[in-house]
């Protein structure tokens, strides 16, 4: 099945994002970063540059627990431990994050 004939996939490739991802907070369990608009939260089908890709060098155990849209800037939380992944997934699922 080719991408040209499959309407499930977008062919939009955003321009490169040259803004840095700044760390707002980090401890043993979570990493909070300021995601710039124009950068994916996780690698896409064609574009691999993303918040996750950029932070893995310094935080190899980082796991995305929620995402922000490509054009949205703001704080993004990543888990740094298995317990944090479990707890944050539950909190986002139950909409009880504070």
Coordinates of N, CA and C in Angstrom, one line a residue:
X1 N 0.9 -1.2 0.0 CA 0.0 0.0 0.0 C 0.9 1.2 0.0
X2 N 0.7 2.1 -1.0 CA 1.6 3.3 -1.0 C 1.0 4.4 -0.3
X3 N 1.9 5.3 0.2 CA 1.4 6.5 1.0 C 0.5 7.4 0.2
X4 N 0.8 7.5 -1.1 CA 0.0 8.4 -2.0 C -1.4 8.0 -2.1
X5 N -1.7 6.7 -1.9 CA -3.1 6.2 -2.0 C -3.8 5.9 -0.7
X6 N -3.1 6.1 0.4 CA -3.6 5.8 1.7 C -3.9 7.1 2.5
X7 N -5.2 7.4 2.6 CA -5.6 8.7 3.3 C -5.4 8.6 4.8
X8 N -5.0 7.5 5.4 CA -4.8 7.4 6.8 C -3.6 8.2 7.2
X9 N -2.6 8.4 6.3 CA -1.4 9.0 6.6 C -1.3 10.4 6.0
X10 N -0.7 11.3 6.8 CA -0.5 12.7 6.3 C 0.8 12.7 5.6
X11 N 0.8 13.6 4.6 CA 2.1 13.8 3.9 C 2.7 15.1 4.3
X12 N 2.1 15.8 5.3 CA 2.7 17.1 5.7 C 3.9 16.9 6.5
X13 N 5.0 17.5 6.1 CA 6.3 17.4 6.8 C 6.6 18.8 7.3
X14 N 6.6 19.0 8.6 CA 6.8 20.4 9.1 C 8.2 20.9 8.9
X15 N 8.4 22.2 8.9 CA 9.8 22.7 8.7 C 10.6 22.3 10.0
X16 N 11.9 22.2 9.9 CA 12.7 21.9 11.1 C 12.5 22.9 12.2
X17 N 12.5 22.4 13.4 CA 12.4 23.3 14.6 C 13.8 23.5 15.1
X18 N 14.3 24.7 15.2 CA 15.7 25.0 15.7 C 15.7 25.4 17.1
X19 N 14.5 25.6 17.7 CA 14.5 26.0 19.1 C 14.9 24.9 20.0
X20 N 15.5 25.2 21.1 CA 16.0 24.2 22.1 C 14.8 23.7 23.0
X21 N 15.0 22.5 23.5 CA 14.1 22.0 24.5 C 14.7 22.3 25.9
X22 N 14.1 23.1 26.7 CA 14.6 23.5 28.0 C 14.1 22.7 29.1
X23 N 14.9 22.2 30.0 CA 14.5 21.5 31.2 C 14.0 22.5 32.2
X24 N 12.7 22.3 32.6 CA 12.1 23.1 33.7 C 12.2 22.5 35.0
X25 N 12.2 21.2 35.1 CA 12.3 20.5 36.4 C 12.8 19.1 36.2
X26 N 13.6 18.6 37.1 CA 14.0 17.2 37.0 C 14.3 16.7 38.4
X27 N 13.9 15.4 38.7 CA 14.2 14.8 39.9 C 14.5 13.3 39.6
X28 N 14.4 12.4 40.5 CA 14.7 11.0 40.3 C 13.6 10.3 39.5
X29 N 12.4 10.9 39.4 CA 11.3 10.2 38.8 C 10.7 10.9 37.6
X30 N 10.8 12.2 37.5 CA 10.2 12.9 36.4 C 11.1 14.0 35.8
X31 N 10.8 14.3 34.6 CA 11.5 15.3 33.8 C 10.4 16.2 33.2
X32 N 10.5 17.5 33.4 CA 9.5 18.4 32.8 C 10.3 19.3 31.9
X33 N 9.9 19.4 30.6 CA 10.6 20.2 29.7 C 9.6 21.2 29.0
X34 N 10.1 22.3 28.5 CA 9.4 23.3 27.8 C 9.5 23.0 26.3
X35 N 8.4 22.4 25.7 CA 8.4 22.0 24.3 C 8.1 23.2 23.5
X36 N 8.9 23.5 22.5 CA 8.6 24.6 21.6 C 7.6 24.2 20.5
X37 N 6.8 25.2 20.1 CA 5.9 24.9 19.0 C 6.7 24.5 17.7
X38 N 6.1 23.6 16.9 CA 6.8 23.2 15.7 C 7.7 21.9 15.9
X39 N 7.7 21.4 17.1 CA 8.5 20.2 17.4 C 7.6 19.1 17.9
X40 N 7.7 17.9 17.3 CA 6.9 16.7 17.7 C 7.3 16.3 19.1
X41 N 6.3 15.8 19.8 CA 6.6 15.2 21.2 C 7.3 13.9 21.0
X42 N 6.9 13.1 20.1 CA 7.6 11.8 19.8 C 7.9 11.7 18.3
X43 N 8.9 10.8 18.0 CA 9.2 10.7 16.6 C 8.0 10.4 15.7
X44 N 7.9 10.9 14.6 CA 6.8 10.6 13.7 C 7.2 9.6 12.6
X45 N 6.2 9.3 11.7 CA 6.5 8.3 10.7 C 7.6 8.7 9.8
X46 N 7.7 10.0 9.5 CA 8.8 10.5 8.6 C 9.8 11.4 9.2
X47 N 9.3 12.2 10.2 CA 10.1 13.2 10.9 C 10.5 12.6 12.2
X48 N 11.8 12.4 12.4 CA 12.3 11.7 13.7 C 12.7 12.7 14.7
X49 N 13.0 14.0 14.4 CA 13.3 15.0 15.4 C 12.1 15.2 16.3
X50 N 12.3 15.1 17.6 CA 11.2 15.2 18.6 C 11.8 15.5 19.9
X51 N 10.9 15.9 20.9 CA 11.3 16.1 22.3 C 12.0 14.8 22.8
X52 N 11.4 13.7 22.6 CA 11.9 12.4 23.1 C 13.3 12.2 22.5
X53 N 13.4 12.3 21.2 CA 14.7 12.1 20.6 C 15.8 13.0 21.2
X54 N 15.5 14.3 21.4 CA 16.5 15.2 21.9 C 16.8 15.0 23.4
X55 N 15.9 14.5 24.2 CA 16.2 14.3 25.7 C 16.9 13.0 26.0
X56 N 16.8 12.0 25.1 CA 17.3 10.7 25.4 C 18.8 10.7 25.5
X57 N 19.5 11.6 25.0 CA 21.0 11.7 25.1 C 21.3 11.9 26.6
X58 N 20.7 12.9 27.2 CA 21.0 13.2 28.6 C 20.1 12.4 29.6
X59 N 19.0 11.9 29.2 CA 18.1 11.1 30.1 C 17.7 9.8 29.3
X60 N 18.6 8.8 29.2 CA 18.3 7.6 28.4 C 17.1 6.8 28.9
X61 N 16.6 7.0 30.1 CA 15.5 6.3 30.6 C 14.2 7.0 30.5
X62 N 14.2 8.2 29.8 CA 13.0 9.0 29.7 C 11.9 8.3 28.9
X63 N 10.7 8.4 29.3 CA 9.5 7.9 28.7 C 8.4 9.0 28.6
X64 N 7.9 9.2 27.4 CA 6.8 10.1 27.2 C 5.5 9.5 27.8
X65 N 4.8 10.3 28.7 CA 3.6 9.8 29.3 C 2.4 10.6 28.8
X66 N 2.6 11.7 28.0 CA 1.5 12.4 27.3 C 2.2 13.2 26.2
X67 N 1.4 13.7 25.3 CA 1.9 14.5 24.2 C 1.2 15.8 24.1
X68 N 1.9 16.7 23.4 CA 1.4 18.0 23.0 C 1.4 18.0 21.5
X69 N 0.4 18.6 20.8 CA 0.4 18.7 19.4 C 1.6 19.4 18.8
X70 N 1.9 19.2 17.6 CA 3.0 19.8 16.9 C 3.1 21.3 17.1
X71 N 2.0 22.0 16.9 CA 1.9 23.4 16.9 C 1.7 24.0 18.3
X72 N 1.7 23.2 19.3 CA 1.5 23.6 20.7 C 2.8 23.6 21.4
X73 N 3.0 24.7 22.1 CA 4.2 24.8 23.0 C 3.7 24.7 24.4
X74 N 4.6 24.3 25.3 CA 4.2 24.2 26.7 C 5.0 23.1 27.5
X75 N 4.6 22.9 28.7 CA 5.3 21.9 29.5 C 4.9 20.5 29.2
X76 N 5.9 19.6 29.1 CA 5.7 18.2 28.7 C 6.4 17.4 29.8
X77 N 5.7 16.4 30.4 CA 6.2 15.6 31.5 C 6.7 14.3 30.9
X78 N 7.9 13.9 31.3 CA 8.4 12.6 30.9 C 8.7 11.8 32.2
X79 N 8.5 10.5 32.2 CA 8.9 9.7 33.4 C 10.3 9.2 33.3
X80 N 11.0 9.1 34.4 CA 12.3 8.6 34.5 C 12.5 7.3 35.2
X81 N 11.4 6.8 35.7 CA 11.4 5.5 36.4 C 10.2 4.7 36.1
X82 N 10.2 3.4 36.3 CA 9.0 2.6 36.0 C 7.8 3.0 36.9
X83 N 8.1 3.3 38.1 CA 7.0 3.7 39.0 C 6.4 5.0 38.5
X84 N 7.2 6.0 38.1 CA 6.7 7.2 37.5 C 5.8 7.0 36.3
X85 N 6.3 6.1 35.4 CA 5.5 5.7 34.2 C 4.1 5.3 34.6
X86 N 4.1 4.3 35.6 CA 2.8 3.8 36.1 C 1.9 4.8 36.7
X87 N 2.5 5.6 37.6 CA 1.7 6.6 38.4 C 1.2 7.7 37.4
X88 N 2.1 8.2 36.5 CA 1.7 9.3 35.6 C 0.6 8.8 34.6
X89 N 0.8 7.6 34.1 CA -0.2 7.1 33.2 C -1.6 7.0 33.8
X90 N -1.6 6.5 35.1 CA -2.8 6.4 35.8 C -3.4 7.8 36.0
X91 N -2.6 8.8 36.5 CA -3.1 10.2 36.7 C -3.6 10.8 35.4
X92 N -2.9 10.6 34.3 CA -3.5 11.2 33.1 C -4.7 10.5 32.6
X93 N -4.8 9.2 32.8 CA -6.0 8.4 32.4 C -7.2 8.9 33.3
X94 N -6.9 9.1 34.6 CA -8.0 9.5 35.5 C -8.2 11.0 35.5
X95 N -7.4 11.7 34.8 CA -7.5 13.2 34.7 C -7.3 13.8 36.1
X96 N -6.4 13.2 36.9 CA -6.2 13.7 38.2 C -4.8 14.4 38.4
X97 N -4.1 14.7 37.3 CA -2.8 15.4 37.4 C -3.0 16.8 38.1
X98 N -2.0 17.1 38.8 CA -2.0 18.5 39.5 C -0.7 19.1 39.2

